[in-house]
CSV table of C-alpha atoms in Angstrom, one decimal:
chain,number,residue,atom,x,y,z
A,1,MET,CA,9.7,-1.6,-16.2
A,2,SER,CA,10.2,1.7,-14.4
A,3,LEU,CA,10.7,5.3,-15.6
A,4,THR,CA,11.9,8.1,-13.4
A,5,VAL,CA,11.1,11.7,-14.2
A,6,GLY,CA,11.4,14.6,-11.9
A,7,PHE,CA,8.1,16.5,-11.4
A,8,SER,CA,7.4,19.1,-8.8
A,9,ASN,CA,4.0,17.4,-8.0
A,10,PRO,CA,4.3,13.7,-8.9
A,11,GLY,CA,0.8,13.1,-7.4
A,12,ALA,CA,-0.8,15.0,-10.2
A,13,VAL,CA,0.6,12.8,-12.9
A,14,THR,CA,-1.8,10.2,-14.2
A,15,ILE,CA,-1.3,7.4,-16.8
A,16,GLY,CA,-4.5,6.3,-18.6
A,17,GLY,CA,-6.5,8.2,-16.0
A,18,LYS,CA,-4.9,6.3,-13.1
A,19,THR,CA,-2.4,7.5,-10.5
A,20,ALA,CA,1.0,5.8,-10.2
A,21,ALA,CA,-0.1,4.3,-6.9
A,22,THR,CA,-3.1,2.7,-8.5
A,23,ILE,CA,-1.1,1.3,-11.4
A,24,SER,CA,1.5,-0.1,-9.0
A,25,ALA,CA,-1.2,-1.7,-6.8
A,26,LEU,CA,-2.9,-3.2,-9.9
A,27,SER,CA,0.4,-4.6,-11.2
A,28,GLU,CA,1.1,-6.1,-7.8
A,29,ALA,CA,-2.4,-7.7,-7.8
A,30,GLU,CA,-1.7,-9.2,-11.2
A,31,GLU,CA,1.6,-10.6,-10.0
A,32,ASN,CA,0.0,-12.0,-6.8
A,33,ALA,CA,-2.8,-13.6,-8.8
A,34,ALA,CA,-0.4,-15.2,-11.2
A,35,ALA,CA,1.7,-16.6,-8.3
A,36,GLU,CA,-1.4,-17.9,-6.6
A,37,ALA,CA,-2.7,-19.5,-9.9
A,38,SER,CA,0.6,-21.2,-10.4
A,39,GLY,CA,0.7,-22.4,-6.8
A,40,ALA,CA,4.1,-20.7,-6.1
A,41,ASP,CA,2.9,-18.8,-3.0
A,42,LYS,CA,0.9,-21.7,-1.4
A,43,ASP,CA,1.7,-22.2,2.2
A,44,ASP,CA,-1.3,-23.8,3.9
A,45,GLY,CA,0.6,-25.1,6.9
A,46,ASN,CA,-0.1,-28.7,5.7
A,47,GLN,CA,-3.7,-28.5,6.5
A,48,VAL,CA,-6.4,-30.3,4.5
A,49,ARG,CA,-9.8,-28.7,4.4
A,50,THR,CA,-12.9,-30.0,2.7
A,51,GLY,CA,-16.1,-28.0,2.4
A,52,GLY,CA,-18.3,-26.8,5.3
A,53,ALA,CA,-17.6,-24.0,7.8
A,54,ALA,CA,-13.9,-23.9,7.2
A,55,GLN,CA,-14.4,-22.6,3.6
A,56,GLU,CA,-16.9,-20.0,4.8
A,57,GLU,CA,-14.5,-19.0,7.5
A,58,SER,CA,-11.6,-18.6,5.1
A,59,LYS,CA,-13.8,-16.5,2.7
A,60,ALA,CA,-14.8,-14.2,5.5
A,61,GLU,CA,-11.1,-13.8,6.5
A,62,SER,CA,-10.0,-12.9,3.0
A,63,GLY,CA,-12.7,-10.2,2.6
A,64,ASP,CA,-14.3,-11.5,-0.5
A,65,ASN,CA,-16.8,-8.6,-0.6
A,66,LEU,CA,-13.9,-6.3,-1.5
A,67,SER,CA,-12.6,-5.8,-5.1
A,68,ILE,CA,-9.1,-6.8,-5.9
A,69,THR,CA,-8.3,-3.1,-6.4
A,70,VAL,CA,-9.5,-2.3,-2.9
A,71,LYS,CA,-7.5,-5.2,-1.4
A,72,MET,CA,-4.3,-4.0,-3.2
A,73,LEU,CA,-4.8,-0.4,-2.2
A,74,LEU,CA,-5.2,-1.5,1.4
A,75,LYS,CA,-2.0,-3.6,1.1
A,76,ARG,CA,-0.2,-0.7,-0.4
A,77,MET,CA,-1.4,1.6,2.3
A,78,GLN,CA,-0.1,-0.8,5.0
A,79,GLU,CA,3.3,-0.9,3.2
A,80,LEU,CA,3.5,2.9,3.1
A,81,GLN,CA,2.5,3.2,6.7
A,82,LYS,CA,5.3,0.8,7.6
A,83,GLN,CA,7.8,2.7,5.4
A,84,LEU,CA,6.7,6.0,7.1
A,85,GLN,CA,7.2,4.5,10.5
A,86,GLU,CA,10.7,3.4,9.5
A,87,GLN,CA,11.5,6.8,8.1
A,88,GLN,CA,10.3,8.6,11.2
A,89,GLN,CA,12.6,6.3,13.3
A,90,GLN,CA,15.5,7.2,10.9
A,91,LEU,CA,14.7,10.9,11.3
A,92,ALA,CA,14.8,10.6,15.1
A,93,ALA,CA,18.1,8.8,14.9
A,94,ALA,CA,19.5,11.4,12.5
A,95,GLN,CA,18.4,14.2,14.8
A,96,ALA,CA,20.1,12.5,17.8
A,97,ALA,CA,23.3,11.7,16.0
A,98,SER,CA,26.4,14.0,16.1
A,99,TYR,CA,27.7,15.5,12.9
A,100,PRO,CA,30.9,17.4,12.1
A,101,THR,CA,29.0,20.6,11.4
A,102,PRO,CA,25.5,22.0,12.0
A,103,GLU,CA,25.1,22.3,8.2
A,104,ALA,CA,25.8,18.6,7.7
A,105,LYS,CA,23.2,17.7,10.3
A,106,ALA,CA,20.6,20.1,8.8
A,107,GLN,CA,21.2,18.6,5.3
A,108,VAL,CA,20.7,15.0,6.6
A,109,VAL,CA,17.6,16.0,8.6
A,110,MET,CA,16.1,17.9,5.7
A,111,SER,CA,16.7,15.0,3.4
A,112,MET,CA,14.9,12.6,5.8
A,113,GLN,CA,12.0,15.1,6.1
A,114,GLY,CA,11.8,15.2,2.3
A,115,GLN,CA,11.6,11.4,2.1
A,116,ILE,CA,8.8,11.5,4.8
A,117,ALA,CA,7.0,14.1,2.9
A,118,ASP,CA,7.1,12.0,-0.3
A,119,THR,CA,5.9,9.0,1.6
A,120,ASN,CA,3.1,11.0,3.1
A,121,SER,CA,2.1,12.2,-0.3
A,122,ALA,CA,2.0,8.6,-1.7
A,123,LEU,CA,0.0,7.6,1.3
A,124,SER,CA,-2.5,10.4,0.7
A,125,GLU,CA,-2.8,9.3,-3.0
A,126,VAL,CA,-3.5,5.7,-2.0
A,127,THR,CA,-6.0,6.9,0.5
A,128,ASN,CA,-7.8,9.0,-2.0
A,129,ALA,CA,-7.8,6.2,-4.6
A,130,LEU,CA,-9.1,3.8,-1.9
A,131,VAL,CA,-11.9,6.2,-1.0
A,132,LYS,CA,-12.9,6.6,-4.7
A,133,GLU,CA,-12.7,2.9,-5.3
A,134,MET,CA,-14.8,2.0,-2.3
A,135,ALA,CA,-17.3,4.6,-3.2
A,136,LYS,CA,-17.5,3.2,-6.7
A,137,ASP,CA,-17.9,-0.4,-5.3
A,138,SER,CA,-20.5,0.9,-2.9
A,139,SER,CA,-22.6,2.6,-5.5
A,140,SER,CA,-22.4,-0.3,-8.0
A,141,SER,CA,-23.0,-3.1,-5.5
A,142,GLY,CA,-25.4,-1.4,-3.1
A,143,GLY,CA,-22.9,-1.1,-0.3
A,144,LEU,CA,-20.0,-2.9,1.2
A,145,VAL,CA,-22.0,-4.4,4.0
A,146,ASN,CA,-23.4,-7.9,3.4
A,147,THR,CA,-26.9,-7.9,4.8
A,148,THR,CA,-27.8,-11.5,4.0
A,149,ALA,CA,-28.0,-14.0,6.9
């Protein structure tokens, strides 16, 4: 379900005390967890593993010391960074392209700049939410660093 409403500062809007980026990340996490539980996303490369170091290795790779919220925020941050890169490439192409009038070029370039600004804003929101979540995890668990041998 999605709802689109025009606000001058969409980053300031919260739903239930959470930003839209956090809600989106949490819903993605729930979808991924449901897919994993049903086995729909399983692609192990036909490898069979039983116990021992291989399990510990896979746990270390998945970052089990991070909460699901932190993992989803990191995933969302990577998606936004990729989107930002694509938009910057599109902007460069738009600036290099020829247009019938200077006004047409200016309109296209400004539109792309607006999209980049929106993506930067979303990236900033996710970064802020990630910092807050990691600080919360850090204070409740005594830190994100595992000091056990």
